[in-house]
PDB file of C-alpha atoms in Angstrom:
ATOM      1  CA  UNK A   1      89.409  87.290 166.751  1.00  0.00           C
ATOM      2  CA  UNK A   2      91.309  85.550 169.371  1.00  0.00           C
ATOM      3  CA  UNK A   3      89.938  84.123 172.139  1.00  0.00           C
ATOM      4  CA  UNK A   4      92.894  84.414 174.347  1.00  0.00           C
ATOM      5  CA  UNK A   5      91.983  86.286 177.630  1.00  0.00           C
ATOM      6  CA  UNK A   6      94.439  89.286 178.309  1.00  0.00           C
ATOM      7  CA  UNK A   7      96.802  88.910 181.002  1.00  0.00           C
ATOM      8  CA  UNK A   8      96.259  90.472 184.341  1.00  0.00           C
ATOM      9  CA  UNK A   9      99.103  92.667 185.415  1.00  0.00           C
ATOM     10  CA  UNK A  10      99.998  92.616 189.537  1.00  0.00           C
ATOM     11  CA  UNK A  11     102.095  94.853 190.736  1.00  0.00           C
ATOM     12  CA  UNK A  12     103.279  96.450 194.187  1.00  0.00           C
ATOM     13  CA  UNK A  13     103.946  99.778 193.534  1.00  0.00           C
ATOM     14  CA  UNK A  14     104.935 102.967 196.553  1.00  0.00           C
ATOM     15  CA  UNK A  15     103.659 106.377 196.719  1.00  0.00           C
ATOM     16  CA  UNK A  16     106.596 108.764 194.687  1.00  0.00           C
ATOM     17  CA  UNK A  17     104.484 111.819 195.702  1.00  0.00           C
ATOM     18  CA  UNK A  18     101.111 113.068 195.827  1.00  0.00           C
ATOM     19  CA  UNK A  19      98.911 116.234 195.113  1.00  0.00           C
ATOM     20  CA  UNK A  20      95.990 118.020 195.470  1.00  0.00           C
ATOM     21  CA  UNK A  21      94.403 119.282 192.336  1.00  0.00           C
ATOM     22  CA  UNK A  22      91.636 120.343 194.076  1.00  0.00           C
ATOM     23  CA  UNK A  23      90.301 120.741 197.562  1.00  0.00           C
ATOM     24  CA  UNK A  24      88.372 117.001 196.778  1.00  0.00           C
ATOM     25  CA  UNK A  25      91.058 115.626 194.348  1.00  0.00           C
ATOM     26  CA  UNK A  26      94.373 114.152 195.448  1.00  0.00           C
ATOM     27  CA  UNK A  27      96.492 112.870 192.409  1.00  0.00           C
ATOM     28  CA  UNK A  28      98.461 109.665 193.788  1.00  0.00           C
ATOM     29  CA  UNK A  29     101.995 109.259 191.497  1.00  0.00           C
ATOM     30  CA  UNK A  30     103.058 105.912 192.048  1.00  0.00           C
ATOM     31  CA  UNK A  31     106.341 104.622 191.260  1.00  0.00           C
ATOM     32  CA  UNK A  32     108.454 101.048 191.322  1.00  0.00           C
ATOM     33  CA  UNK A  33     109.780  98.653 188.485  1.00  0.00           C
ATOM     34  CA  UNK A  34     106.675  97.236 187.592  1.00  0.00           C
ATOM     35  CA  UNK A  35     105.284 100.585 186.477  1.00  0.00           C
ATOM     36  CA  UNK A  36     107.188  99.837 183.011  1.00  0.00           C
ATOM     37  CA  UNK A  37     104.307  96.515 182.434  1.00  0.00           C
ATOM     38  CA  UNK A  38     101.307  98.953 182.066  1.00  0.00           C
ATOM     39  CA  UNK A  39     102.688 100.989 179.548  1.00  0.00           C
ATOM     40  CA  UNK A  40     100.717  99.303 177.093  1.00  0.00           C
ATOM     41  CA  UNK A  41      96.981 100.018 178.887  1.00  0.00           C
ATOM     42  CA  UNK A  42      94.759 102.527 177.386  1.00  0.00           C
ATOM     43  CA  UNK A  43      94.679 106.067 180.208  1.00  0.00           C
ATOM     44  CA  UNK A  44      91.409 106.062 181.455  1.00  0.00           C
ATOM     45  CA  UNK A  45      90.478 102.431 181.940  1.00  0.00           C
ATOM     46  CA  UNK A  46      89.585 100.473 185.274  1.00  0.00           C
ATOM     47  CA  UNK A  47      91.467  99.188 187.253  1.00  0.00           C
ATOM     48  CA  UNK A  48      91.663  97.208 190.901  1.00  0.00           C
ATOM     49  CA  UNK A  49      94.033  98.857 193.310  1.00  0.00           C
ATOM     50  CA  UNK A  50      94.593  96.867 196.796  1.00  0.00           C
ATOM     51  CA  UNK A  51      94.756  99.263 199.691  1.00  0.00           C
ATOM     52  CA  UNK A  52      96.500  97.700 202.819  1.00  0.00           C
ATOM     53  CA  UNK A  53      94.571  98.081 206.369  1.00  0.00           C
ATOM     54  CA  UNK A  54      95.822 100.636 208.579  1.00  0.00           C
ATOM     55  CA  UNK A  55      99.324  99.875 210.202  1.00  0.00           C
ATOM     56  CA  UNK A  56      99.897  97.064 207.208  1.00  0.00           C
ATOM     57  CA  UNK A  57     102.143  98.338 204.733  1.00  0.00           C
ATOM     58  CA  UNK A  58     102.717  95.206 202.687  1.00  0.00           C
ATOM     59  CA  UNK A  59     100.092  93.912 200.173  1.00  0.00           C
ATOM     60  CA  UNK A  60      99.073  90.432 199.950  1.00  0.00           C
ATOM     61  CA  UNK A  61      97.340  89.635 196.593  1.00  0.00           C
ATOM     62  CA  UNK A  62      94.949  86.582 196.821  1.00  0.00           C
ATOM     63  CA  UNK A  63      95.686  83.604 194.868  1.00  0.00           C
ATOM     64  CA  UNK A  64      93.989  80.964 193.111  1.00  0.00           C
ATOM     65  CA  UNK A  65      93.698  77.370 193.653  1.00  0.00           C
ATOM     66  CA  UNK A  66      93.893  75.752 190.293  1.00  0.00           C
ATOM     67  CA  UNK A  67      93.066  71.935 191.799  1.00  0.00           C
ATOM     68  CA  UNK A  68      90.148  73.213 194.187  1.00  0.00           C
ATOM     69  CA  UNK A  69      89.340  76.249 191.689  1.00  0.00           C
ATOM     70  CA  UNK A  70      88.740  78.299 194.253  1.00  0.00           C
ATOM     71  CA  UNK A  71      90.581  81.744 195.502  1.00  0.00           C
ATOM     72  CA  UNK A  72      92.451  81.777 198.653  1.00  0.00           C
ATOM     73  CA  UNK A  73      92.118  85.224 200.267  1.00  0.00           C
ATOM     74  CA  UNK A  74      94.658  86.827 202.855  1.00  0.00           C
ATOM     75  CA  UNK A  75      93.987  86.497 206.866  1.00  0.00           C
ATOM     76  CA  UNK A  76      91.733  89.419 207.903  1.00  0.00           C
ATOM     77  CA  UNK A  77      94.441  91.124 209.392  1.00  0.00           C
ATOM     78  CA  UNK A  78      96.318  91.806 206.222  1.00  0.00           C
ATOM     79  CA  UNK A  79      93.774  91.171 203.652  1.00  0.00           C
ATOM     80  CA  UNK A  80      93.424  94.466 201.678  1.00  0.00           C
ATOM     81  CA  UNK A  81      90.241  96.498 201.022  1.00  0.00           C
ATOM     82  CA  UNK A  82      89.699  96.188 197.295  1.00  0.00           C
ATOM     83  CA  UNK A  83      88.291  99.018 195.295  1.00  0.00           C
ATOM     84  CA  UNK A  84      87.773  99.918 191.893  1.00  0.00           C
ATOM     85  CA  UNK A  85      89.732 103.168 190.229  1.00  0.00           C
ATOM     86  CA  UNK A  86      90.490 104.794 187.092  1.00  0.00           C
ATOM     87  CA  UNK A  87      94.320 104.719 185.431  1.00  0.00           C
ATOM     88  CA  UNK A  88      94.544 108.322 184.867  1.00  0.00           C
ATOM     89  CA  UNK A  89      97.987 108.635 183.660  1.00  0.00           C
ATOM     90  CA  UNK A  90     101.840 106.959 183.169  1.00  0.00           C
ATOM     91  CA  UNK A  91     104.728 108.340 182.562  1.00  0.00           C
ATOM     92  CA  UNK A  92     107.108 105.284 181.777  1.00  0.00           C
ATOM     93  CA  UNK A  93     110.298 108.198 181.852  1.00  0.00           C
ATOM     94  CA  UNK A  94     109.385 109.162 185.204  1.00  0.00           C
ATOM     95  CA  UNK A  95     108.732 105.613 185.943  1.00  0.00           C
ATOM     96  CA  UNK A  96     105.543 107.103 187.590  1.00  0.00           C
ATOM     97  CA  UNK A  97     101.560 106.059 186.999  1.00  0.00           C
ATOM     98  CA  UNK A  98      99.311 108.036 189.020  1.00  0.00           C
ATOM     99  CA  UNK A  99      95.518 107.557 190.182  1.00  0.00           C
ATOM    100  CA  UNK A 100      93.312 110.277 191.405  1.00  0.00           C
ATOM    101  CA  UNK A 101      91.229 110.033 194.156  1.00  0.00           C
ATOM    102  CA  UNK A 102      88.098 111.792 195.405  1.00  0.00           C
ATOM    103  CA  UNK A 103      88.912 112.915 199.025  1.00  0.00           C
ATOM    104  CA  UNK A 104      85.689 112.246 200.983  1.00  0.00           C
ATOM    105  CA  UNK A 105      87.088 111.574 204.359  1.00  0.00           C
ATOM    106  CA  UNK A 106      88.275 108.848 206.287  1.00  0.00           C
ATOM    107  CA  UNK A 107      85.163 106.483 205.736  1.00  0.00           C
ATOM    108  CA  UNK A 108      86.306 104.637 202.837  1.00  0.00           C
ATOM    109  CA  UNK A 109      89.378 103.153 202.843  1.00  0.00           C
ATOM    110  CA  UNK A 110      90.351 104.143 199.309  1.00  0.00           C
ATOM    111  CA  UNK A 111      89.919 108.018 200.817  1.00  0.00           C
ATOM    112  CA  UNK A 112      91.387 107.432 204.146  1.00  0.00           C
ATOM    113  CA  UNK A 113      94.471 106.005 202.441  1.00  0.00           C
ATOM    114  CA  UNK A 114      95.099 108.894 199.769  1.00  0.00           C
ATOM    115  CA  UNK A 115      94.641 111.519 202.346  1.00  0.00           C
ATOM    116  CA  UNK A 116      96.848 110.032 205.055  1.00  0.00           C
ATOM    117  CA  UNK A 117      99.043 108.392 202.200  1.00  0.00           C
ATOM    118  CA  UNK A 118     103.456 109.692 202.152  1.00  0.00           C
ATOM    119  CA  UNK A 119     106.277 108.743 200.040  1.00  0.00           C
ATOM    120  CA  UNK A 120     106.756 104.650 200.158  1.00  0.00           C
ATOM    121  CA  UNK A 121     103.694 103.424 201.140  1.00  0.00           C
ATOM    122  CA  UNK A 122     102.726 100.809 199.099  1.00  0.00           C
ATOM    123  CA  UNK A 123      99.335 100.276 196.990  1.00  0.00           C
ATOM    124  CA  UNK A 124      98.407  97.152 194.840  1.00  0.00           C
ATOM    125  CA  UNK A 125      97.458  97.618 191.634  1.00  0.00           C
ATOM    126  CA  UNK A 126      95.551  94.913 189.300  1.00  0.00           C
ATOM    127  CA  UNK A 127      94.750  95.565 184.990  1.00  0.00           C
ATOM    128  CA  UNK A 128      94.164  93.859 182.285  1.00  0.00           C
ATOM    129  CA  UNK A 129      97.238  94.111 179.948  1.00  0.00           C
ATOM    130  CA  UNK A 130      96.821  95.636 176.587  1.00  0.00           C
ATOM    131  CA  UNK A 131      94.442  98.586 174.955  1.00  0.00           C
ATOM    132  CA  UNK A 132      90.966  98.785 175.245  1.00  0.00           C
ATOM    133  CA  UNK A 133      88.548 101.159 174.292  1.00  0.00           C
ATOM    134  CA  UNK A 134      87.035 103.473 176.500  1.00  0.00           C
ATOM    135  CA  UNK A 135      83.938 104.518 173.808  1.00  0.00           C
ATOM    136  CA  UNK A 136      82.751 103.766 170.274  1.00  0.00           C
ATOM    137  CA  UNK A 137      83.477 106.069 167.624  1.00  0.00           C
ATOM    138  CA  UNK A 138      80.534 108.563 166.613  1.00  0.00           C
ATOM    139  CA  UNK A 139      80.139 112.035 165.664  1.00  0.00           C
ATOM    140  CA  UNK A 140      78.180 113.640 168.963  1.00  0.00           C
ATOM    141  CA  UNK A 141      78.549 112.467 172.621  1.00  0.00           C
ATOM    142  CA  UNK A 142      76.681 113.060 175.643  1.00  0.00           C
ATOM    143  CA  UNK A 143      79.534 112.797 178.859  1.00  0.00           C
ATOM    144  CA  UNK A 144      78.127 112.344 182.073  1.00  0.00           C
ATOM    145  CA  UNK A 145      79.191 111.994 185.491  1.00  0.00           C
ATOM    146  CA  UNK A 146      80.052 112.569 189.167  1.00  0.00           C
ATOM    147  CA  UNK A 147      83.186 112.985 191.032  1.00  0.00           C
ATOM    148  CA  UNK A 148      84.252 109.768 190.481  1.00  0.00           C
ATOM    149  CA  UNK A 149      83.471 109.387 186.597  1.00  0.00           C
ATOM    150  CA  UNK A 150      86.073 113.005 186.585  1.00  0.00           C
ATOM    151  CA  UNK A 151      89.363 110.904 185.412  1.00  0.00           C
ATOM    152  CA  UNK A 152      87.792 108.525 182.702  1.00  0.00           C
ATOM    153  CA  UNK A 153      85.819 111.727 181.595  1.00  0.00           C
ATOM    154  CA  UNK A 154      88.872 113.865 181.508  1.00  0.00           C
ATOM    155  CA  UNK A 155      90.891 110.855 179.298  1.00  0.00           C
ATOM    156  CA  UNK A 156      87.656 110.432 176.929  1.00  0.00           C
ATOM    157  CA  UNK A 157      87.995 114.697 176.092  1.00  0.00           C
ATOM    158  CA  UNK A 158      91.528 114.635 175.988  1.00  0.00           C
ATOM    159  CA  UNK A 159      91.173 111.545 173.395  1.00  0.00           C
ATOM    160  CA  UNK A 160      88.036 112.854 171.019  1.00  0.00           C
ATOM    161  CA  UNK A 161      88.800 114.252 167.626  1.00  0.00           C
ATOM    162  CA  UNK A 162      88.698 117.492 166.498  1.00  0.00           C
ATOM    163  CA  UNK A 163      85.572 116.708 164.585  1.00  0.00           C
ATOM    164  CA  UNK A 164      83.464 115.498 167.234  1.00  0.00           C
ATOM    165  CA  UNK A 165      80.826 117.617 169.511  1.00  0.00           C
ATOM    166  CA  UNK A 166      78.680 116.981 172.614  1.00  0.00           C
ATOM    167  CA  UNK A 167      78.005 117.884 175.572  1.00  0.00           C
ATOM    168  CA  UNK A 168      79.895 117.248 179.221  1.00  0.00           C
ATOM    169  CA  UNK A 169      77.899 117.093 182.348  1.00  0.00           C
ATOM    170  CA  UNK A 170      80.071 116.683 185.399  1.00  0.00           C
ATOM    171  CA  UNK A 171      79.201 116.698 188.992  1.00  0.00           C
ATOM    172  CA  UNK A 172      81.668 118.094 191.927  1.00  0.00           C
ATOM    173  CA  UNK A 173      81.305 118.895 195.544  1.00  0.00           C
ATOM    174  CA  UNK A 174      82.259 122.618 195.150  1.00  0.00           C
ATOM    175  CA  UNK A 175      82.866 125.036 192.792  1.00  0.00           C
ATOM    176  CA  UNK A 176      86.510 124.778 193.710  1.00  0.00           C
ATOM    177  CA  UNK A 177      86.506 121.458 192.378  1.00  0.00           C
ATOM    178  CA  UNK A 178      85.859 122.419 189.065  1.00  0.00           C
ATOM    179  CA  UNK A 179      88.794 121.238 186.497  1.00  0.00           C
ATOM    180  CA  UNK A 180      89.929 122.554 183.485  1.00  0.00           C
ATOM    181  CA  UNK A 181      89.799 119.632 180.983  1.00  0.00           C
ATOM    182  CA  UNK A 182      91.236 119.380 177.619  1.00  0.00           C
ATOM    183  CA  UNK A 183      89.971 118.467 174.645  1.00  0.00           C
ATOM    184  CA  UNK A 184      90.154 118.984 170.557  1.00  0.00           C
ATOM    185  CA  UNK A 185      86.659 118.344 170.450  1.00  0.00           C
ATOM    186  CA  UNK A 186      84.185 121.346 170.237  1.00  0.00           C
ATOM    187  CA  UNK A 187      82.276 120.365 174.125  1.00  0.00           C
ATOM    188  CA  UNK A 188      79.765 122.142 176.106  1.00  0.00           C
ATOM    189  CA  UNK A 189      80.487 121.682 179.597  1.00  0.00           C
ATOM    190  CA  UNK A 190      77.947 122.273 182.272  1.00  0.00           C
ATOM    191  CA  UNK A 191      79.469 122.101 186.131  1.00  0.00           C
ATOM    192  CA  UNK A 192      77.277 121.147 188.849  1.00  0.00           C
ATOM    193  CA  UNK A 193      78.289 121.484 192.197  1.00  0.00           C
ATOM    194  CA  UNK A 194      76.929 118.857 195.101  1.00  0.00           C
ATOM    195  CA  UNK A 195      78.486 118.537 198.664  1.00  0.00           C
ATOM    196  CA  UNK A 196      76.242 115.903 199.869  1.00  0.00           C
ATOM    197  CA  UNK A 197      76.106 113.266 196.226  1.00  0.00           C
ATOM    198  CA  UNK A 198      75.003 110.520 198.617  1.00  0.00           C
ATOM    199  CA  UNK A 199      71.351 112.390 199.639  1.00  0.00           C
ATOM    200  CA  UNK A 200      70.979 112.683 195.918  1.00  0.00           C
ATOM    201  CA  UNK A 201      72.048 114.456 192.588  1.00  0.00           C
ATOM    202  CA  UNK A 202      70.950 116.369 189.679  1.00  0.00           C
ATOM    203  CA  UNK A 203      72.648 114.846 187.102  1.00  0.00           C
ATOM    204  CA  UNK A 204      69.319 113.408 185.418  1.00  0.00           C
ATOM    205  CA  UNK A 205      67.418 116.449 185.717  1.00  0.00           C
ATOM    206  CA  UNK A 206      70.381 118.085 183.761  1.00  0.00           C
ATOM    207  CA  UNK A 207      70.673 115.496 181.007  1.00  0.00           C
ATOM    208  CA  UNK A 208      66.815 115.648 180.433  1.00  0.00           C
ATOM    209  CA  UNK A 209      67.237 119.141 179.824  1.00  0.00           C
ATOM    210  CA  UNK A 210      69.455 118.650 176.949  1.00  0.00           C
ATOM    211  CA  UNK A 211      68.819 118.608 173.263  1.00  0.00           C
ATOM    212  CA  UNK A 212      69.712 115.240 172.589  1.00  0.00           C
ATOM    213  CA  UNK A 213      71.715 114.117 169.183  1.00  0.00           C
ATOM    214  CA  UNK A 214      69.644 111.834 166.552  1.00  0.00           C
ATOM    215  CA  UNK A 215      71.888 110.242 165.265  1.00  0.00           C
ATOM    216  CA  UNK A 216      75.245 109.000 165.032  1.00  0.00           C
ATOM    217  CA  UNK A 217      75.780 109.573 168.598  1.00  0.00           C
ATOM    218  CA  UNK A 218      77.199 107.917 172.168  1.00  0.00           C
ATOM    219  CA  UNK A 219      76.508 108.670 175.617  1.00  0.00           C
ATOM    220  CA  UNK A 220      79.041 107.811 178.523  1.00  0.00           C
ATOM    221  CA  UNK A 221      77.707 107.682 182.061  1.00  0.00           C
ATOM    222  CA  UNK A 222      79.236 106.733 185.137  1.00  0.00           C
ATOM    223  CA  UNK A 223      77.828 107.896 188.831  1.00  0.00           C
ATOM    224  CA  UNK A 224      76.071 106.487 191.637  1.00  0.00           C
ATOM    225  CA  UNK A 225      73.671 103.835 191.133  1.00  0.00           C
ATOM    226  CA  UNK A 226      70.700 105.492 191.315  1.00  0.00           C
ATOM    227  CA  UNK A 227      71.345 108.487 188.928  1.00  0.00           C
ATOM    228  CA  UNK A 228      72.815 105.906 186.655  1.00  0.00           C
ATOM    229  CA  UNK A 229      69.978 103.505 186.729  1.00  0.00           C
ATOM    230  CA  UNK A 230      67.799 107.403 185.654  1.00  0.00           C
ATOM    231  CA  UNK A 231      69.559 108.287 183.125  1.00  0.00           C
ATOM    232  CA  UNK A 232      69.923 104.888 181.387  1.00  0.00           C
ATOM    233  CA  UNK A 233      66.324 104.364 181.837  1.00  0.00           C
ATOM    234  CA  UNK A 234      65.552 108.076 179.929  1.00  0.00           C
ATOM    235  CA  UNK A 235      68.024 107.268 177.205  1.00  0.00           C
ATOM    236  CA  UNK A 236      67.243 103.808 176.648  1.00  0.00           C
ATOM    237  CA  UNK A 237      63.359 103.428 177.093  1.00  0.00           C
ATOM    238  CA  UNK A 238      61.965 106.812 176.790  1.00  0.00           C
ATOM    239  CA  UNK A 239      64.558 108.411 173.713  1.00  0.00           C
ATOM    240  CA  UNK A 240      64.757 104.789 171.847  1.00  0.00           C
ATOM    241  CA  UNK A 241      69.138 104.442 172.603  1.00  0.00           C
ATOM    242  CA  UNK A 242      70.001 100.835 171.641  1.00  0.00           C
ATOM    243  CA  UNK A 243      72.775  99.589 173.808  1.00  0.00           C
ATOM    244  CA  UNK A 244      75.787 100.226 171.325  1.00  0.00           C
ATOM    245  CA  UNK A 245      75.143 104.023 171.610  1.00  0.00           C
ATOM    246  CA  UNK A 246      75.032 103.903 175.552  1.00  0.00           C
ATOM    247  CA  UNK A 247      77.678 103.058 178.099  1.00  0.00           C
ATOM    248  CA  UNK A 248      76.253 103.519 181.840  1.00  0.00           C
ATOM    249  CA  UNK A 249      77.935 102.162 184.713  1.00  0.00           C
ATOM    250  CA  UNK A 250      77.681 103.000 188.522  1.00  0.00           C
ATOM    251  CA  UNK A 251      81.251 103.284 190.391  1.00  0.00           C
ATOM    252  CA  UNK A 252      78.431 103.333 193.823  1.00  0.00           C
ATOM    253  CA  UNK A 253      75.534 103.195 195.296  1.00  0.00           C
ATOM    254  CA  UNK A 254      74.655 105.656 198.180  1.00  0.00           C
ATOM    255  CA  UNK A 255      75.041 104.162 201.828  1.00  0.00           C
ATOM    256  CA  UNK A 256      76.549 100.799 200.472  1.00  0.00           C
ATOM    257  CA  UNK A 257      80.530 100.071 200.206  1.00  0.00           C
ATOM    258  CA  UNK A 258      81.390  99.215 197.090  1.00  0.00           C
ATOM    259  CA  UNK A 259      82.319  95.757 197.636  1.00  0.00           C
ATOM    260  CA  UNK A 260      78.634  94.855 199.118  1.00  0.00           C
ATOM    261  CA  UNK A 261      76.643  96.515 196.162  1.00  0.00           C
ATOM    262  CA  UNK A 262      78.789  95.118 193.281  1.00  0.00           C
ATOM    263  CA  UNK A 263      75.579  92.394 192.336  1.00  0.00           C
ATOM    264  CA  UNK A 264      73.351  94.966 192.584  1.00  0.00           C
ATOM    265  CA  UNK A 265      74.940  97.711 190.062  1.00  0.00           C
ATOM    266  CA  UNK A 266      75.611  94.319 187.707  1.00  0.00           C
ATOM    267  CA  UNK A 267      72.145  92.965 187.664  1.00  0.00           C
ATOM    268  CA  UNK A 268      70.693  96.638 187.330  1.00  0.00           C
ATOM    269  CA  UNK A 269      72.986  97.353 183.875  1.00  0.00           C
ATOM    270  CA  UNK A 270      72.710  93.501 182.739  1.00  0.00           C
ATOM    271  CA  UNK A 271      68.900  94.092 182.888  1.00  0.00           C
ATOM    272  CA  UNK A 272      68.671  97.454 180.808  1.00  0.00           C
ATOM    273  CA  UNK A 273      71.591  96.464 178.704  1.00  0.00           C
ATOM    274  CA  UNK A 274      69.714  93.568 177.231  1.00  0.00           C
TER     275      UNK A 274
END
């Protein structure tokens, strides 16, 4: 195996138009000449998009000072609010790539900017080059997750073979919200609606109630920190997961932006992980 790190891709790319899906999801297509460089990523993985303050419509990408090893950030005025966002789709044709976003209101900046966001305004965008995968191959999955978790859930179905089963557990504030996803597999969905995810959810109450695979089986889980932190606990401690079966991560953590509770969501899955 090489142990050559993948390159990051950078890129400035503009708003070519946007949608709403649903009355909470806004689908972001996003076009320029760079768009062509992720056409190698794998749909549904991570990535970093930089979202310009208000009245900035330029992004400035830090940079990194190879003789002090250090990074060199952006004034405050133009430094961009960095948050962390799912690749839900490219169409290297339309020269388009497109990222949805949970509209929550104009507290976040990731929100504020999809709601308020028209035709040339610019976003930064930061991925690693090259495929990854999104879940390890097994015969029965357990899906789980909130608003957020929707686009990696939605590219996991649309990716699972025909031969697989599970179970999909998805979170949204309103019944209106509710998606139809698309997948060979043969899924269960259960739909949960929650206008208020930040006073608490039911997402671990709902995966306790489920009859749980033995064997050759994966969960994913992604959601706020503390129904993450639940459900890993149930899987891993009380029903005997070992980590290869189980991928949990929290995209947030009620009351805390995501850039101030990054240490805490990493120590929390280092610690059950090992």
């Amino acid at each position: 195996m090489s142990d050559t790190k993948p390159k990051t891709i950078q890129a400035v790319l503009s708003v070519a138009r946007k949608e709403y899906i649903t009355p909470h999801y806004i689908r972001v297509y996003l076009t320029g000449a760079d768009v062509q460089r992720f056409a190698n990523t794998t749909v549904g993985v991570n990535n970093k998009i930089l979202v310009p303050p208000k009245g900035v419509n330029e992004i400035f990408f830090p940079s990194f000072d190879y003789e002090k090893k250090e990074w060199n950030h952006p004034e405050p005025g133009v430094r961009p609010f960095v948050r962390t966002y799912t690749h839900r789709g490219i169409d290297t044709q339309r020269n388009e790539l497109w990222i949805d976003f949970v509209a929550h209101g104009e507290e976040g900046p990731a929100s504020a900017w999809a709601l308020k966001a028209e035709q040339g305004d610019k976003l930064g965008v930061l991925m690693k080059d090259g495929k990854s995968e999104l879940y390890a191959p097994a015969q029965s999955y357990v899906l789980v997750g909130d608003a957020t978790a929707l686009p990696v859930l939605s590219a996991i179905l649309e990716d699972l073979p025909e031969t697989a089963v599970g179970n999909c557990i998805i979170e949204v504030p309103e019944e209106a919200d509710i998606q139809q996803l698309h997948t060979k597999a043969s899924v269960t969905f259960e739909w949960l609606t929650n206008a208020h995810p930040e006073k608490g959810s039911r997402l671990a109450d709902a995966v306790k109630e489920l009859q749980l695979p033995q064997t050759d089986r994966f969960a994913y889980v992604a959601a706020e920190f503390s129904s993450v932190k639940e459900i890993r606990n149930y899987l891993r401690k009380e029903k005997g997961w070992n980590r290869e079966e189980l991928y949990a991560y929290s995209y947030w953590k009620a009351g805390v932006a995501e850039d101030k509770s990054t240490a805490d969501r990493q120590h929390e899955k280092n610690a059950l992980d090992s």
